[in-house]
Coordinates of C-alpha atoms and ligand atoms in Angstrom, one line a residue:
Chain A
M20 CA 27.4 -104.2 -55.9
R21 CA 23.7 -104.9 -55.6
R22 CA 21.4 -102.4 -54.0
S23 CA 17.8 -102.9 -53.0
L24 CA 15.4 -100.5 -54.7
G25 CA 12.6 -101.6 -52.3
A26 CA 11.3 -104.6 -50.5
I27 CA 8.2 -106.8 -50.9
V28 CA 7.2 -107.6 -47.3
G29 CA 3.6 -108.9 -47.8
I30 CA 1.7 -110.9 -50.3
G31 CA -2.0 -111.9 -50.7
E32 CA -3.6 -114.0 -53.4
L33 CA -7.1 -115.2 -53.9
A34 CA -7.8 -118.7 -55.2
P35 CA -8.9 -118.5 -58.8
K36 CA -12.6 -119.1 -59.5
R37 CA -14.3 -119.8 -62.9
R38 CA -17.3 -117.6 -61.9
T39 CA -18.3 -115.1 -59.3
H40 CA -21.9 -114.5 -58.2
G41 CA -22.8 -110.9 -57.4
E42 CA -19.3 -110.0 -56.3
T43 CA -17.7 -106.6 -57.0
T44 CA -14.2 -105.8 -58.0
L45 CA -13.9 -103.5 -54.9
G46 CA -14.9 -106.4 -52.7
M47 CA -12.3 -108.7 -54.3
I48 CA -9.6 -105.9 -54.0
A49 CA -10.4 -105.6 -50.3
E50 CA -10.0 -109.3 -49.7
A51 CA -6.6 -109.5 -51.5
A52 CA -5.5 -106.3 -49.8
R53 CA -6.4 -107.6 -46.3
L54 CA -4.3 -110.8 -46.9
A55 CA -1.3 -108.8 -48.1
V56 CA -1.3 -106.2 -45.4
A57 CA -1.8 -108.9 -42.7
D58 CA 1.1 -110.9 -44.2
A59 CA 3.3 -107.8 -44.0
G60 CA 2.6 -107.5 -40.3
L61 CA 1.3 -103.9 -40.9
E62 CA -1.7 -102.1 -39.6
P63 CA -3.9 -100.9 -42.5
A64 CA -3.3 -97.3 -41.4
A65 CA 0.4 -97.8 -42.1
I66 CA -0.4 -98.0 -45.9
D67 CA 0.2 -94.6 -47.3
G68 CA 0.6 -95.4 -51.0
L69 CA -1.9 -97.2 -53.3
L70 CA -1.5 -98.5 -56.8
V71 CA -4.5 -100.0 -58.5
G72 CA -5.5 -101.2 -62.0
P73 CA -8.1 -99.7 -64.3
Q74 CA -11.7 -100.9 -63.8
V75 CA -13.4 -100.7 -67.2
G76 CA -17.2 -100.7 -67.1
E77 CA -17.2 -100.4 -63.3
T78 CA -15.3 -97.3 -62.2
P79 CA -14.0 -95.6 -65.3
Q80 CA -12.4 -92.7 -63.5
H81 CA -11.2 -91.9 -60.0
V82 CA -10.3 -95.5 -59.3
P83 CA -7.6 -94.8 -56.7
A84 CA -10.1 -92.5 -54.7
T85 CA -12.8 -95.1 -55.0
V86 CA -10.6 -97.9 -53.8
S87 CA -9.1 -95.8 -51.0
E88 CA -12.5 -94.8 -49.7
Y89 CA -13.7 -98.5 -49.8
L90 CA -10.6 -99.6 -47.9
G91 CA -10.7 -96.6 -45.5
L92 CA -7.2 -95.6 -46.6
M93 CA -6.1 -92.0 -47.0
P94 CA -2.9 -92.4 -49.0
N95 CA -0.2 -89.8 -49.7
M96 CA 0.4 -91.3 -53.2
A97 CA -2.1 -93.1 -55.4
D98 CA -2.3 -94.0 -59.1
V99 CA -3.6 -96.3 -61.7
V100 CA -1.1 -98.6 -63.4
D101 CA -2.6 -99.5 -66.8
L102 CA -0.1 -101.8 -68.5
G103 CA -2.3 -104.8 -69.1
G104 CA -0.5 -108.0 -67.9
A105 CA 2.5 -106.0 -67.1
S106 CA 0.6 -104.0 -64.5
G107 CA 1.6 -106.2 -61.5
A108 CA 5.3 -106.0 -62.2
G109 CA 5.0 -102.4 -63.2
M110 CA 3.4 -101.6 -59.8
V111 CA 6.3 -103.0 -57.9
W112 CA 8.8 -100.8 -59.6
R113 CA 6.6 -97.7 -59.3
A114 CA 6.0 -98.4 -55.6
A115 CA 9.8 -98.6 -55.0
A116 CA 10.3 -95.3 -57.0
A117 CA 7.5 -93.5 -55.1
I118 CA 9.1 -94.6 -51.8
S119 CA 12.6 -93.5 -52.7
A120 CA 11.2 -90.2 -54.0
G121 CA 9.7 -89.6 -50.5
M122 CA 6.1 -89.7 -51.7
C123 CA 5.1 -92.4 -49.3
E124 CA 6.5 -95.2 -47.1
A125 CA 4.4 -98.3 -47.6
V126 CA 2.6 -99.0 -50.9
L127 CA -0.3 -101.5 -51.4
C128 CA -0.2 -102.8 -55.0
V129 CA -3.5 -104.6 -55.7
L130 CA -5.3 -106.1 -58.7
A131 CA -8.6 -108.1 -58.7
N132 CA -11.4 -109.0 -61.0
T133 CA -14.9 -110.6 -60.9
R134 CA -16.3 -112.9 -63.6
E135 CA -20.1 -112.6 -63.5
E136 CA -22.3 -114.3 -66.0
T137 CA -23.5 -111.1 -67.6
A138 CA -20.4 -109.0 -68.1
P139 CA -21.2 -106.0 -70.4
R140 CA -19.1 -105.4 -73.6
S141 CA -17.3 -102.1 -73.1
P142 CA -18.0 -99.3 -75.5
N143 CA -14.6 -98.7 -77.0
R144 CA -13.6 -96.0 -79.6
N145 CA -9.9 -96.4 -80.5
P146 CA -7.8 -97.5 -83.5
I147 CA -8.1 -101.2 -82.6
R148 CA -11.9 -100.8 -82.5
E149 CA -11.9 -98.9 -85.8
F150 CA -9.3 -100.8 -87.8
D151 CA -9.1 -104.4 -86.4
V152 CA -12.5 -105.3 -84.9
P153 CA -14.4 -104.7 -88.2
F154 CA -12.3 -107.5 -89.8
G155 CA -13.4 -110.1 -87.2
A156 CA -10.1 -109.8 -85.2
S157 CA -11.6 -109.1 -81.8
G158 CA -9.7 -110.2 -78.7
A159 CA -6.1 -111.4 -78.0
N160 CA -6.4 -114.9 -79.4
A161 CA -6.2 -113.6 -83.0
A162 CA -3.1 -111.5 -82.3
Y163 CA -1.2 -114.2 -80.5
A164 CA -2.2 -116.8 -83.1
M165 CA -0.6 -114.5 -85.8
I166 CA 2.5 -114.1 -83.6
K167 CA 2.8 -117.9 -83.3
Q168 CA 2.2 -118.3 -87.0
A169 CA 4.9 -115.8 -87.7
H170 CA 7.4 -117.7 -85.5
M171 CA 6.6 -121.0 -87.1
A172 CA 7.0 -119.5 -90.6
E173 CA 10.2 -117.7 -89.8
Y174 CA 12.0 -120.4 -87.8
G175 CA 10.2 -123.7 -88.5
S176 CA 9.2 -124.1 -84.9
R177 CA 6.8 -127.0 -84.3
D178 CA 3.5 -127.4 -82.6
E179 CA 5.0 -129.9 -80.3
D180 CA 7.6 -127.3 -79.1
F181 CA 4.8 -125.0 -78.1
A182 CA 2.7 -127.8 -76.5
R183 CA 5.6 -128.7 -74.3
I184 CA 5.3 -125.2 -72.6
A185 CA 1.6 -125.8 -71.8
S186 CA 2.2 -129.3 -70.6
A187 CA 5.1 -128.2 -68.3
A188 CA 2.8 -125.4 -66.9
R189 CA 0.1 -128.0 -66.1
A190 CA 2.8 -130.3 -64.5
N191 CA 3.9 -127.5 -62.1
A192 CA 0.2 -126.7 -61.4
Q193 CA -0.1 -130.2 -59.9
R194 CA 2.0 -129.0 -57.0
N195 CA -0.1 -125.9 -56.4
P196 CA -3.4 -126.8 -54.7
Q197 CA -4.7 -123.2 -55.5
A198 CA -4.3 -123.7 -59.2
I199 CA -7.4 -124.0 -61.3
F200 CA -5.9 -127.0 -63.1
H201 CA -4.7 -128.7 -59.9
G202 CA -5.6 -132.4 -60.4
K203 CA -5.8 -131.9 -64.2
P204 CA -2.4 -132.5 -65.8
A205 CA -2.1 -132.3 -69.6
S206 CA 0.4 -134.2 -71.8
V207 CA 2.0 -132.8 -75.0
E208 CA -0.5 -135.1 -76.8
D209 CA -3.4 -133.7 -74.8
V210 CA -2.4 -130.1 -75.8
L211 CA -2.0 -131.1 -79.5
A212 CA -5.4 -132.9 -79.4
S213 CA -7.2 -129.9 -77.9
P214 CA -9.6 -127.9 -80.2
M215 CA -8.2 -125.3 -82.6
I216 CA -9.3 -121.8 -81.5
A217 CA -7.5 -119.6 -83.9
S218 CA -4.9 -121.4 -86.0
P219 CA -2.2 -122.3 -85.0
L220 CA -3.3 -121.7 -81.4
R221 CA -5.1 -124.6 -79.6
L222 CA -7.3 -124.4 -76.5
L223 CA -4.7 -125.6 -74.1
E224 CA -2.2 -123.1 -75.3
I225 CA -4.4 -120.3 -74.0
V226 CA -4.9 -119.2 -70.4
M227 CA -8.3 -119.9 -68.7
P228 CA -9.9 -116.7 -67.6
V229 CA -10.9 -116.8 -63.9
A230 CA -11.9 -114.4 -61.1
G231 CA -9.3 -113.7 -58.5
G232 CA -7.0 -111.1 -56.9
A233 CA -3.5 -110.5 -55.8
A234 CA -1.8 -107.8 -53.7
V235 CA 1.7 -107.1 -52.5
V236 CA 3.0 -104.5 -50.0
V237 CA 6.2 -102.7 -50.9
V238 CA 8.3 -100.7 -48.3
S239 CA 11.8 -99.3 -48.1
P240 CA 14.7 -101.7 -47.4
D241 CA 15.1 -99.9 -44.0
R242 CA 11.5 -100.3 -43.0
A243 CA 11.6 -104.0 -44.1
R244 CA 14.0 -104.8 -41.3
S245 CA 11.4 -104.1 -38.6
L246 CA 8.7 -106.3 -40.2
P247 CA 8.1 -110.0 -39.5
R248 CA 8.5 -111.5 -42.9
R249 CA 11.7 -112.2 -44.7
P250 CA 11.8 -109.3 -47.2
V251 CA 12.2 -109.9 -50.9
H252 CA 14.2 -107.2 -52.6
L253 CA 13.7 -105.5 -55.9
L254 CA 17.2 -105.4 -57.3
G255 CA 16.6 -104.2 -60.9
A256 CA 13.7 -103.4 -63.2
G257 CA 13.1 -102.5 -66.8
E258 CA 10.1 -101.6 -68.9
K259 CA 9.3 -100.9 -72.6
I260 CA 6.1 -100.1 -74.4
T261 CA 6.3 -100.4 -78.2
H262 CA 2.8 -100.4 -79.7
R263 CA -0.8 -101.4 -79.0
A264 CA -2.2 -103.0 -82.2
L265 CA -0.2 -105.9 -83.7
S266 CA -0.2 -104.2 -87.1
Q267 CA 1.9 -101.5 -85.6
A268 CA 4.4 -103.9 -83.8
P269 CA 8.1 -103.4 -84.7
S270 CA 8.6 -107.1 -84.7
L271 CA 6.3 -110.2 -84.7
T272 CA 8.9 -112.6 -83.2
S273 CA 10.7 -110.5 -80.6
G274 CA 9.0 -108.2 -78.1
P275 CA 9.6 -105.3 -75.8
L276 CA 10.6 -107.7 -73.0
K277 CA 14.0 -108.0 -74.7
P278 CA 15.2 -104.5 -73.7
A279 CA 13.2 -104.6 -70.5
M280 CA 14.8 -107.8 -69.3
A281 CA 18.3 -106.6 -70.3
R282 CA 17.8 -103.4 -68.3
A283 CA 16.5 -105.2 -65.3
L284 CA 19.4 -107.7 -65.2
A285 CA 22.0 -105.0 -65.9
G286 CA 20.6 -102.8 -63.1
A287 CA 20.6 -105.7 -60.7
G288 CA 24.1 -106.8 -61.7
V289 CA 22.8 -110.3 -62.3
D290 CA 23.6 -112.7 -65.0
K291 CA 20.7 -114.6 -66.6
D292 CA 22.5 -117.8 -65.8
D293 CA 22.4 -117.0 -62.1
L294 CA 18.6 -116.9 -61.9
D295 CA 17.0 -119.6 -59.7
L296 CA 13.5 -119.0 -60.9
L297 CA 12.0 -117.8 -64.2
S298 CA 8.6 -116.4 -63.4
L299 CA 7.6 -115.5 -66.9
Y300 CA 4.3 -114.1 -68.1
D301 CA 2.5 -116.8 -70.0
C302 CA -0.9 -115.7 -71.4
Y303 CA -0.1 -118.1 -74.4
T304 CA 2.6 -120.6 -75.1
I305 CA 4.1 -118.3 -77.8
M306 CA 4.6 -115.6 -75.1
V307 CA 6.9 -118.0 -73.2
A308 CA 8.7 -119.0 -76.4
T309 CA 9.6 -115.4 -77.4
T310 CA 10.5 -114.5 -73.8
L311 CA 13.0 -117.4 -73.6
E312 CA 14.5 -116.2 -76.9
D313 CA 14.5 -112.5 -75.9
L314 CA 16.3 -113.5 -72.7
E315 CA 18.9 -115.1 -75.0
L316 CA 18.7 -118.4 -73.2
C317 CA 18.8 -119.8 -76.8
P318 CA 19.3 -118.4 -80.3
P319 CA 16.2 -116.9 -81.9
G320 CA 13.8 -119.6 -83.1
R321 CA 15.4 -122.4 -81.0
F322 CA 13.3 -122.4 -77.9
G323 CA 12.1 -125.9 -78.8
D324 CA 15.7 -127.3 -78.5
W325 CA 16.2 -125.4 -75.3
L326 CA 13.0 -126.8 -73.8
A327 CA 13.9 -130.4 -74.8
D328 CA 17.1 -130.0 -72.7
S329 CA 15.5 -128.3 -69.7
D330 CA 13.7 -129.5 -66.6
L331 CA 11.2 -126.7 -65.6
G332 CA 10.1 -128.2 -62.3
P333 CA 11.1 -126.8 -58.8
E334 CA 14.0 -129.3 -58.5
G335 CA 15.0 -128.9 -62.2
D336 CA 17.9 -127.0 -63.7
T337 CA 15.7 -124.1 -64.8
P338 CA 12.5 -123.8 -62.7
L339 CA 9.9 -121.9 -64.7
N340 CA 6.6 -120.8 -63.4
T341 CA 6.6 -123.1 -60.4
H342 CA 3.0 -122.0 -59.4
G343 CA 1.9 -123.4 -62.7
G344 CA 2.1 -120.2 -64.6
Q345 CA -1.2 -118.6 -65.7
L346 CA -1.5 -121.6 -68.1
G347 CA -1.8 -123.8 -65.1
F348 CA -3.1 -121.5 -62.3
G349 CA -5.7 -119.6 -64.4
Q350 CA -5.6 -115.9 -65.4
P351 CA -7.5 -113.6 -63.0
D352 CA -7.4 -110.8 -65.5
L353 CA -4.8 -108.2 -64.5
A354 CA -4.0 -110.0 -61.3
G355 CA -2.7 -112.8 -63.5
G356 CA 0.5 -110.9 -64.0
M357 CA 0.8 -110.4 -60.3
T358 CA 0.8 -114.2 -59.7
H359 CA 4.3 -114.2 -61.2
V360 CA 5.5 -111.6 -58.6
I361 CA 3.8 -113.5 -55.8
E362 CA 5.3 -116.9 -56.7
A363 CA 8.8 -115.3 -56.9
V364 CA 8.3 -113.8 -53.4
R365 CA 7.2 -117.2 -52.0
Q366 CA 10.2 -119.0 -53.5
L367 CA 12.7 -116.4 -52.4
R368 CA 11.2 -116.4 -48.8
G369 CA 12.2 -120.1 -48.9
N370 CA 8.8 -121.5 -47.7
T371 CA 6.8 -122.8 -50.7
P372 CA 5.4 -126.0 -49.3
G373 CA 5.5 -128.9 -51.9
R374 CA 7.4 -127.0 -54.5
Q375 CA 10.3 -125.1 -52.9
I376 CA 13.3 -124.5 -55.2
P377 CA 16.3 -125.4 -53.1
D378 CA 18.3 -122.4 -52.0
A379 CA 16.4 -119.9 -54.3
Q380 CA 18.1 -116.5 -54.2
L381 CA 17.3 -114.7 -57.5
A382 CA 14.2 -114.6 -59.6
L383 CA 13.3 -112.9 -62.9
V384 CA 9.6 -111.8 -63.1
T385 CA 8.1 -110.6 -66.4
G386 CA 4.9 -108.9 -67.2
N387 CA 3.4 -108.5 -70.7
G388 CA 0.4 -106.5 -71.8
A389 CA -1.8 -106.2 -74.9
T390 CA -0.4 -107.8 -78.0
M391 CA 3.3 -108.2 -76.9
S392 CA 3.1 -104.4 -76.4
E393 CA 3.8 -103.5 -72.8
A394 CA 6.6 -105.2 -71.0
T395 CA 8.0 -105.0 -67.4
A396 CA 10.8 -107.1 -66.0
L397 CA 11.9 -107.3 -62.4
V398 CA 14.9 -109.0 -60.8
L399 CA 14.0 -110.0 -57.2
G400 CA 16.5 -111.3 -54.6
D401 CA 16.4 -112.7 -51.1
E402 CA 19.1 -110.2 -50.1
P403 CA 19.7 -106.6 -50.9
Chain B
M17 CA -14.6 -119.4 -97.6
I18 CA -17.5 -117.2 -96.6
S19 CA -19.9 -116.3 -99.4
P20 CA -20.1 -112.6 -100.3
D21 CA -23.8 -112.7 -99.4
L22 CA -23.2 -114.1 -96.0
L23 CA -20.5 -111.5 -95.4
A24 CA -22.8 -108.7 -96.5
D25 CA -25.6 -109.9 -94.2
L26 CA -23.4 -110.2 -91.0
K27 CA -24.5 -108.0 -88.1
V28 CA -21.0 -107.2 -87.0
P29 CA -19.5 -104.0 -85.6
G30 CA -18.3 -101.7 -88.4
P31 CA -15.6 -99.1 -88.3
T32 CA -16.0 -96.4 -85.7
E33 CA -15.2 -93.6 -88.2
T34 CA -13.8 -90.3 -87.0
A35 CA -13.5 -86.9 -88.8
L36 CA -9.9 -87.7 -89.5
S37 CA -10.4 -91.2 -90.8
G38 CA -13.6 -90.4 -92.8
P39 CA -11.8 -90.1 -96.2
F40 CA -10.3 -93.6 -95.7
W41 CA -13.7 -95.2 -95.3
E42 CA -15.4 -93.1 -97.9
A43 CA -12.7 -94.1 -100.4
A44 CA -13.2 -97.8 -99.5
E45 CA -16.9 -97.4 -100.4
R46 CA -15.7 -96.3 -103.8
G47 CA -13.3 -99.2 -104.1
Q48 CA -10.1 -97.2 -103.4
L49 CA -7.5 -97.9 -100.8
L50 CA -6.0 -94.7 -99.4
V51 CA -2.9 -94.2 -97.2
Q52 CA -1.8 -91.1 -95.5
H53 CA 1.5 -89.7 -96.8
C54 CA 4.0 -87.5 -94.9
S55 CA 5.7 -85.0 -97.2
A56 CA 8.3 -84.2 -94.5
C57 CA 9.8 -87.7 -94.3
N58 CA 8.3 -89.2 -97.4
R59 CA 6.7 -92.2 -95.6
S60 CA 3.2 -93.6 -95.7
I61 CA 1.1 -94.1 -92.7
L62 CA -1.8 -96.3 -91.6
Y63 CA -3.9 -96.1 -89.5
P64 CA -4.4 -92.4 -90.2
R65 CA -3.2 -89.9 -87.5
R66 CA -3.1 -86.2 -86.8
I67 CA 0.7 -86.2 -86.9
C68 CA 3.3 -88.4 -88.6
P69 CA 4.4 -91.0 -86.0
H70 CA 7.8 -91.1 -87.7
C71 CA 8.7 -87.4 -87.7
W72 CA 5.7 -85.6 -86.0
S73 CA 5.2 -83.5 -89.1
V74 CA 1.6 -82.3 -89.7
D75 CA 2.2 -82.1 -93.4
L76 CA 0.1 -85.1 -94.2
S77 CA -2.1 -85.9 -97.3
W78 CA -4.1 -88.8 -98.7
Q79 CA -2.7 -90.9 -101.5
V80 CA -4.2 -93.7 -103.5
A81 CA -2.3 -96.9 -102.7
S82 CA -1.4 -99.5 -105.3
G83 CA -3.5 -102.1 -103.5
R84 CA -0.4 -104.5 -103.6
A85 CA 0.8 -106.0 -100.4
T86 CA 2.6 -109.1 -99.0
L87 CA 1.4 -111.5 -96.4
R88 CA 3.2 -111.2 -93.1
T89 CA 1.2 -113.6 -90.9
W90 CA -2.3 -115.0 -90.6
S91 CA -4.7 -117.0 -88.5
S92 CA -7.8 -119.0 -89.3
I93 CA -10.3 -117.9 -86.7
V94 CA -12.4 -120.9 -85.6
R95 CA -13.8 -119.3 -82.4
P96 CA -14.3 -115.6 -83.0
G97 CA -13.7 -113.1 -80.3
H98 CA -17.0 -111.3 -81.2
P99 CA -20.1 -113.5 -81.3
A100 CA -21.5 -111.7 -84.3
W101 CA -18.7 -113.2 -86.4
E102 CA -19.6 -116.8 -85.5
P103 CA -21.8 -117.5 -88.6
A104 CA -18.7 -116.7 -90.7
A105 CA -16.2 -118.9 -88.9
P106 CA -13.7 -120.2 -89.9
Y107 CA -12.3 -117.2 -91.6
T108 CA -8.8 -116.0 -92.0
V109 CA -7.5 -112.7 -90.6
A110 CA -4.0 -111.5 -91.6
L111 CA -1.4 -108.8 -91.5
A112 CA -0.8 -107.4 -95.0
E113 CA 2.2 -105.2 -95.5
L114 CA 1.3 -102.7 -98.2
D115 CA 3.9 -102.0 -100.9
E116 CA 3.8 -98.4 -99.6
G117 CA 5.1 -99.5 -96.2
P118 CA 2.3 -99.7 -93.5
T119 CA 0.9 -102.9 -92.3
L120 CA -2.9 -103.4 -92.3
L121 CA -4.9 -105.9 -90.3
T122 CA -7.3 -107.4 -92.8
Q123 CA -9.3 -110.5 -93.7
L124 CA -8.1 -112.8 -96.5
R125 CA -10.3 -114.1 -99.4
A126 CA -8.3 -117.4 -99.5
E127 CA -8.3 -120.8 -97.9
P128 CA -5.7 -121.0 -95.1
Q129 CA -4.0 -124.1 -96.7
G130 CA -1.2 -123.1 -99.0
L131 CA -0.7 -119.7 -97.5
S132 CA 2.9 -118.7 -96.9
A133 CA 4.7 -115.6 -95.5
G134 CA 5.7 -113.3 -98.3
L135 CA 2.8 -114.3 -100.5
P136 CA 1.9 -111.4 -102.9
L137 CA -1.6 -110.0 -102.2
R138 CA -3.9 -107.5 -103.8
V139 CA -6.8 -105.6 -102.2
V140 CA -10.4 -106.7 -102.9
F141 CA -13.2 -104.6 -101.5
M142 CA -16.0 -106.6 -99.7
R143 CA -19.4 -105.6 -98.3
V144 CA -19.5 -106.6 -94.6
G145 CA -22.6 -105.9 -92.6
G146 CA -23.5 -102.7 -94.6
R147 CA -19.9 -101.3 -94.9
T148 CA -17.2 -101.8 -97.5
L149 CA -13.9 -103.0 -96.1
P150 CA -10.5 -103.6 -97.8
F151 CA -9.9 -107.4 -97.7
F152 CA -7.0 -109.0 -99.6
E153 CA -6.6 -112.0 -101.8
P154 CA -3.6 -113.8 -103.4
A155 CA -2.3 -111.7 -106.3
S156 CA -1.8 -114.6 -108.7
Ligands
LIG512 ZN1 6.9 -88.0 -91.3

């Protein structure tokens, strides 16, 4: 018997932009929040819970108070969710938990980022800065390149297999006018011909960083009945955090999403074969490959065979990232993870013009942070 | 492969040493690779910590490592994440699993062609922008 843990009743998403000019994160947050709260059919004053992301270099501490003040909110519950790309999905579960614990009734979950020309490098002091950066291994590309290399070495997976993921994301992006790569499809050959960035990772296997924002409003299933939008229910969730630096990872070819997805599906009472949409975090092609294998859609190492037999479009047998994924939509920093939540909500509402999955009832959303370190999985449904 | 002179002259961020990790970097300057060792569970630890991450014992001491390791994975960095590394690109970063157990992120003194998982490695200390860092090279 399924049971709704909470309902997503409003969504807001900003079109991704390559650059911003003099904008602030607070301003972008306000824009995404305004869209989501209006979509929910709520007055701003009804929002009594607030979940935000960290704002390195802008507001290092007291982020919830700063955002509340800017938005004119006085929430009864507020917090920072700091799970990298898993923050968006992680917020949805925390919002539902806070509501069922009686902390608040309507939670705004919001993430946004600017991309100014002169972004300062943050002054970090942590083990990654001390033991990885001095060797020339700054940034996520080096880590995911080494994860892809490990997969190819262990299983003999091929570059073409990975390129298929990027090409499929671009194909779906052609049906999302908001996507940064709308109008710019990429074939498997295009991906393979793109410049090597950190071997074996090529440019088109890596998300494009953009500015943007995304917000959702979560309320109780009871409250959802009185609101105008068809609610999308949280049926199950799972989370796992295993490490931060890749050198400390328990595995290079399987990640914390494996237990997180298993828990989310079990909690929801949903079989993976009943999912109508896979809304899978895709910072790199290798991230989708390990997620497909960790979901046990195919044996370890065999995602390439699985992809060859699958149609990932909205009318296909296994729709995957119908908004284009972040590989096709662009990655608005932490809000990039929230785009997977928002696309799932759109599809389950049943009105996604130009790319609606027929009779979509169940979606799996994944979030992934750091170097395959922080994982959150959500099962969303169109009914409690 | 980057010449030792070019490596030594790079203006790259060095280790942000702490009181706890000081002995590791001081030993590197002397050409020694240290690991932390936990006497309670008899396991080796890197990076160094205040408590053993396996058993939470505080009974930790420094030991000289063999310098032998195996290659777990690697990447040839064409476009570095930090601009100060651009003059050295392409260079190869790697995960080296020490014979003592812990895995270290490092840089390889080897061309990426011909590398394979499980390749035996040995430590080689290199001057990088005024500091001495434990790099690795093929053992044979
Ligand atoms: Zn111990």
